């Protein structure tokens, strides 16, 4: 049995393709269930693409709906003082997608968060934080330093990122010895 760690063994690129596939499926705008699934996939893809917390992804998507911008500064939720990070709208998401899910502006963040968490659990067997760590794993494998990764993801304590990226690098080194 392989160790899956914080990212639950999620491959960033594969998850990106799966979520983008859901987003790119044609939907009937009159069917609420299809639109709600689209909303959850969009929020999840934004979280994955930016390595954010789920609350930050929800905040980002709601602001993207309101402003129609693809790059937005979002407040880092875990920090007591007002720290911000940049988030980008993934390429598969269009303005039309955002207009289809504008109804989420009326859903309280905590309710939306619980629904996205449940949707990810039912469809993929993962939690939302796994998407954040799949992003960190991807950046680590691309050679970005833990300091850069912490800066992008809004981690104040570099030890969390160091411990995680070193563990992943060690696993990869062990695995490569057998190849």
mmCIF file of C-alpha atoms in Angstrom:
data_model
loop_
_atom_site.group_PDB
_atom_site.id
_atom_site.type_symbol
_atom_site.label_atom_id
_atom_site.label_comp_id
_atom_site.label_asym_id
_atom_site.label_seq_id
_atom_site.Cartn_x
_atom_site.Cartn_y
_atom_site.Cartn_z
ATOM 1 C CA UNK A 1 0.000 0.000 0.000
ATOM 2 C CA UNK A 2 1.403 3.380 -0.959
ATOM 3 C CA UNK A 3 1.476 6.402 1.279
ATOM 4 C CA UNK A 4 -0.861 9.054 -0.087
ATOM 5 C CA UNK A 5 -0.171 11.948 2.260
ATOM 6 C CA UNK A 6 -1.942 15.266 2.420
ATOM 7 C CA UNK A 7 -2.669 15.327 -1.303
ATOM 8 C CA UNK A 8 -4.357 11.896 -1.020
ATOM 9 C CA UNK A 9 -2.321 10.738 -4.023
ATOM 10 C CA UNK A 10 -4.094 13.148 -6.368
ATOM 11 C CA UNK A 11 -2.272 13.866 -9.603
ATOM 12 C CA UNK A 12 -2.668 17.616 -10.250
ATOM 13 C CA UNK A 13 -2.801 17.283 -14.045
ATOM 14 C CA UNK A 14 -5.302 14.435 -14.035
ATOM 15 C CA UNK A 15 -7.592 16.206 -11.552
ATOM 16 C CA UNK A 16 -7.320 19.410 -13.596
ATOM 17 C CA UNK A 17 -8.427 17.503 -16.726
ATOM 18 C CA UNK A 18 -11.313 15.813 -14.892
ATOM 19 C CA UNK A 19 -12.650 19.059 -13.457
ATOM 20 C CA UNK A 20 -12.177 20.870 -16.787
ATOM 21 C CA UNK A 21 -14.079 18.025 -18.470
ATOM 22 C CA UNK A 22 -17.032 18.563 -16.147
ATOM 23 C CA UNK A 23 -16.912 22.306 -16.794
ATOM 24 C CA UNK A 24 -16.772 21.864 -20.577
ATOM 25 C CA UNK A 25 -19.755 19.505 -20.759
ATOM 26 C CA UNK A 26 -22.781 21.139 -22.344
ATOM 27 C CA UNK A 27 -25.481 21.884 -19.777
ATOM 28 C CA UNK A 28 -29.104 22.858 -19.955
ATOM 29 C CA UNK A 29 -29.368 26.254 -18.186
ATOM 30 C CA UNK A 30 -32.863 25.281 -17.014
ATOM 31 C CA UNK A 31 -31.550 22.298 -15.062
ATOM 32 C CA UNK A 32 -30.473 23.471 -11.613
ATOM 33 C CA UNK A 33 -28.688 20.198 -10.770
ATOM 34 C CA UNK A 34 -26.410 20.615 -13.774
ATOM 35 C CA UNK A 35 -25.682 24.233 -12.889
ATOM 36 C CA UNK A 36 -24.921 23.392 -9.268
ATOM 37 C CA UNK A 37 -22.500 20.644 -10.380
ATOM 38 C CA UNK A 38 -20.876 23.180 -12.699
ATOM 39 C CA UNK A 39 -20.514 25.631 -9.798
ATOM 40 C CA UNK A 40 -18.866 23.008 -7.580
ATOM 41 C CA UNK A 41 -16.475 21.981 -10.371
ATOM 42 C CA UNK A 42 -15.541 25.626 -11.031
ATOM 43 C CA UNK A 43 -14.837 26.310 -7.356
ATOM 44 C CA UNK A 44 -12.807 23.093 -7.098
ATOM 45 C CA UNK A 45 -10.791 23.870 -10.229
ATOM 46 C CA UNK A 46 -10.048 27.370 -8.942
ATOM 47 C CA UNK A 47 -8.861 25.895 -5.654
ATOM 48 C CA UNK A 48 -6.683 23.319 -7.429
ATOM 49 C CA UNK A 49 -5.216 25.822 -9.934
ATOM 50 C CA UNK A 50 -4.287 28.340 -7.226
ATOM 51 C CA UNK A 51 -3.469 26.059 -4.288
ATOM 52 C CA UNK A 52 -5.924 27.978 -2.160
ATOM 53 C CA UNK A 53 -8.072 27.092 0.795
ATOM 54 C CA UNK A 54 -11.692 26.289 -0.108
ATOM 55 C CA UNK A 55 -12.922 29.486 1.552
ATOM 56 C CA UNK A 56 -10.515 31.523 -0.588
ATOM 57 C CA UNK A 57 -11.670 29.710 -3.751
ATOM 58 C CA UNK A 58 -15.312 30.492 -2.949
ATOM 59 C CA UNK A 59 -14.444 34.133 -2.284
ATOM 60 C CA UNK A 60 -12.495 34.248 -5.555
ATOM 61 C CA UNK A 61 -15.273 32.725 -7.696
ATOM 62 C CA UNK A 62 -17.874 35.061 -6.226
ATOM 63 C CA UNK A 63 -15.641 38.074 -6.939
ATOM 64 C CA UNK A 64 -14.922 36.786 -10.468
ATOM 65 C CA UNK A 65 -18.689 36.589 -11.095
ATOM 66 C CA UNK A 66 -19.149 40.143 -9.841
ATOM 67 C CA UNK A 67 -16.119 41.777 -11.496
ATOM 68 C CA UNK A 68 -15.641 39.570 -14.602
ATOM 69 C CA UNK A 69 -11.881 39.701 -13.889
ATOM 70 C CA UNK A 70 -9.572 36.719 -14.373
ATOM 71 C CA UNK A 71 -6.958 37.885 -11.829
ATOM 72 C CA UNK A 72 -8.110 38.970 -8.376
ATOM 73 C CA UNK A 73 -6.471 39.662 -5.016
ATOM 74 C CA UNK A 74 -8.075 37.536 -2.314
ATOM 75 C CA UNK A 75 -7.682 37.851 1.440
ATOM 76 C CA UNK A 76 -5.826 34.935 2.997
ATOM 77 C CA UNK A 77 -8.364 33.484 5.408
ATOM 78 C CA UNK A 78 -6.087 31.917 8.016
ATOM 79 C CA UNK A 79 -4.118 35.100 8.693
ATOM 80 C CA UNK A 80 -5.298 37.412 11.455
ATOM 81 C CA UNK A 81 -4.005 40.500 9.730
ATOM 82 C CA UNK A 82 -5.105 41.566 6.265
ATOM 83 C CA UNK A 83 -2.799 39.588 3.955
ATOM 84 C CA UNK A 84 -3.744 39.052 0.319
ATOM 85 C CA UNK A 85 -2.735 36.725 -2.478
ATOM 86 C CA UNK A 86 -3.360 36.739 -6.215
ATOM 87 C CA UNK A 87 -5.616 34.093 -7.726
ATOM 88 C CA UNK A 88 -6.201 33.384 -11.414
ATOM 89 C CA UNK A 89 -9.283 32.025 -13.155
ATOM 90 C CA UNK A 90 -8.337 28.767 -14.932
ATOM 91 C CA UNK A 91 -8.511 28.911 -18.737
ATOM 92 C CA UNK A 92 -11.397 26.426 -19.139
ATOM 93 C CA UNK A 93 -13.722 28.787 -17.235
ATOM 94 C CA UNK A 94 -15.452 31.368 -19.424
ATOM 95 C CA UNK A 95 -17.643 34.371 -18.685
ATOM 96 C CA UNK A 96 -20.600 32.276 -19.818
ATOM 97 C CA UNK A 97 -19.756 29.690 -17.149
ATOM 98 C CA UNK A 98 -19.647 32.421 -14.524
ATOM 99 C CA UNK A 99 -22.995 33.842 -15.604
ATOM 100 C CA UNK A 100 -24.541 30.342 -15.413
ATOM 101 C CA UNK A 101 -23.486 30.016 -11.777
ATOM 102 C CA UNK A 102 -24.212 33.573 -10.627
ATOM 103 C CA UNK A 103 -26.925 32.150 -8.338
ATOM 104 C CA UNK A 104 -24.157 31.098 -5.911
ATOM 105 C CA UNK A 105 -23.832 34.746 -4.875
ATOM 106 C CA UNK A 106 -26.982 34.142 -2.828
ATOM 107 C CA UNK A 107 -25.635 31.033 -1.068
ATOM 108 C CA UNK A 108 -23.837 31.723 2.238
ATOM 109 C CA UNK A 109 -20.142 30.827 2.095
ATOM 110 C CA UNK A 110 -20.342 28.233 4.879
ATOM 111 C CA UNK A 111 -23.234 26.445 3.159
ATOM 112 C CA UNK A 112 -21.451 26.524 -0.194
ATOM 113 C CA UNK A 113 -18.267 25.235 1.407
ATOM 114 C CA UNK A 114 -20.076 22.251 2.960
ATOM 115 C CA UNK A 115 -21.750 21.450 -0.353
ATOM 116 C CA UNK A 116 -18.489 21.579 -2.330
ATOM 117 C CA UNK A 117 -16.795 19.391 0.295
ATOM 118 C CA UNK A 118 -19.635 16.865 0.039
ATOM 119 C CA UNK A 119 -19.566 16.949 -3.779
ATOM 120 C CA UNK A 120 -15.808 16.279 -3.895
ATOM 121 C CA UNK A 121 -16.161 13.445 -1.381
ATOM 122 C CA UNK A 122 -18.989 11.801 -3.380
ATOM 123 C CA UNK A 123 -17.460 12.265 -6.858
ATOM 124 C CA UNK A 124 -13.754 11.813 -6.182
ATOM 125 C CA UNK A 125 -13.400 10.450 -2.644
ATOM 126 C CA UNK A 126 -11.252 13.411 -1.578
ATOM 127 C CA UNK A 127 -11.463 16.447 0.663
ATOM 128 C CA UNK A 128 -10.966 20.012 -0.489
ATOM 129 C CA UNK A 129 -7.589 20.399 1.193
ATOM 130 C CA UNK A 130 -6.254 17.567 -0.979
ATOM 131 C CA UNK A 131 -6.562 19.928 -3.958
ATOM 132 C CA UNK A 132 -4.357 22.487 -2.187
ATOM 133 C CA UNK A 133 -1.662 19.908 -1.547
ATOM 134 C CA UNK A 134 -1.866 18.467 -5.076
ATOM 135 C CA UNK A 135 -0.934 21.987 -6.215
ATOM 136 C CA UNK A 136 1.973 22.110 -3.760
ATOM 137 C CA UNK A 137 3.187 18.694 -4.953
ATOM 138 C CA UNK A 138 3.024 19.889 -8.576
ATOM 139 C CA UNK A 139 5.056 23.033 -7.847
ATOM 140 C CA UNK A 140 7.581 21.055 -5.819
ATOM 141 C CA UNK A 141 8.089 18.573 -8.673
ATOM 142 C CA UNK A 142 8.525 21.483 -11.079
ATOM 143 C CA UNK A 143 11.455 22.602 -8.909
ATOM 144 C CA UNK A 144 9.975 25.589 -7.103
ATOM 145 C CA UNK A 145 11.499 26.227 -3.696
ATOM 146 C CA UNK A 146 9.426 25.808 -0.532
ATOM 147 C CA UNK A 147 9.779 29.570 0.031
ATOM 148 C CA UNK A 148 8.161 30.347 -3.346
ATOM 149 C CA UNK A 149 5.451 27.726 -2.751
ATOM 150 C CA UNK A 150 4.692 29.206 0.693
ATOM 151 C CA UNK A 151 4.499 32.670 -0.849
ATOM 152 C CA UNK A 152 2.032 31.516 -3.523
ATOM 153 C CA UNK A 153 -0.163 29.481 -1.179
ATOM 154 C CA UNK A 154 -0.180 31.936 1.709
ATOM 155 C CA UNK A 155 1.555 29.637 4.199
ATOM 156 C CA UNK A 156 3.086 31.752 6.942
ATOM 157 C CA UNK A 157 4.902 28.868 8.565
ATOM 158 C CA UNK A 158 7.467 27.553 6.114
ATOM 159 C CA UNK A 159 7.887 24.397 8.223
ATOM 160 C CA UNK A 160 4.567 22.977 6.946
ATOM 161 C CA UNK A 161 5.614 23.348 3.324
ATOM 162 C CA UNK A 162 9.164 22.137 4.020
ATOM 163 C CA UNK A 163 7.977 19.030 5.860
ATOM 164 C CA UNK A 164 5.482 18.182 3.133
ATOM 165 C CA UNK A 165 7.733 18.851 0.114
ATOM 166 C CA UNK A 166 10.682 17.010 1.699
ATOM 167 C CA UNK A 167 8.491 13.991 2.424
ATOM 168 C CA UNK A 168 7.229 13.973 -1.171
ATOM 169 C CA UNK A 169 10.769 14.400 -2.544
ATOM 170 C CA UNK A 170 11.960 11.509 -0.357
ATOM 171 C CA UNK A 171 9.145 9.265 -1.602
ATOM 172 C CA UNK A 172 9.994 10.127 -5.204
ATOM 173 C CA UNK A 173 13.697 9.394 -4.622
ATOM 174 C CA UNK A 174 12.877 6.002 -3.105
ATOM 175 C CA UNK A 175 10.521 5.165 -5.933
ATOM 176 C CA UNK A 176 13.092 6.121 -8.589
ATOM 177 C CA UNK A 177 15.660 3.739 -7.096
ATOM 178 C CA UNK A 178 13.511 0.815 -8.307
ATOM 179 C CA UNK A 179 13.176 2.070 -11.880
#
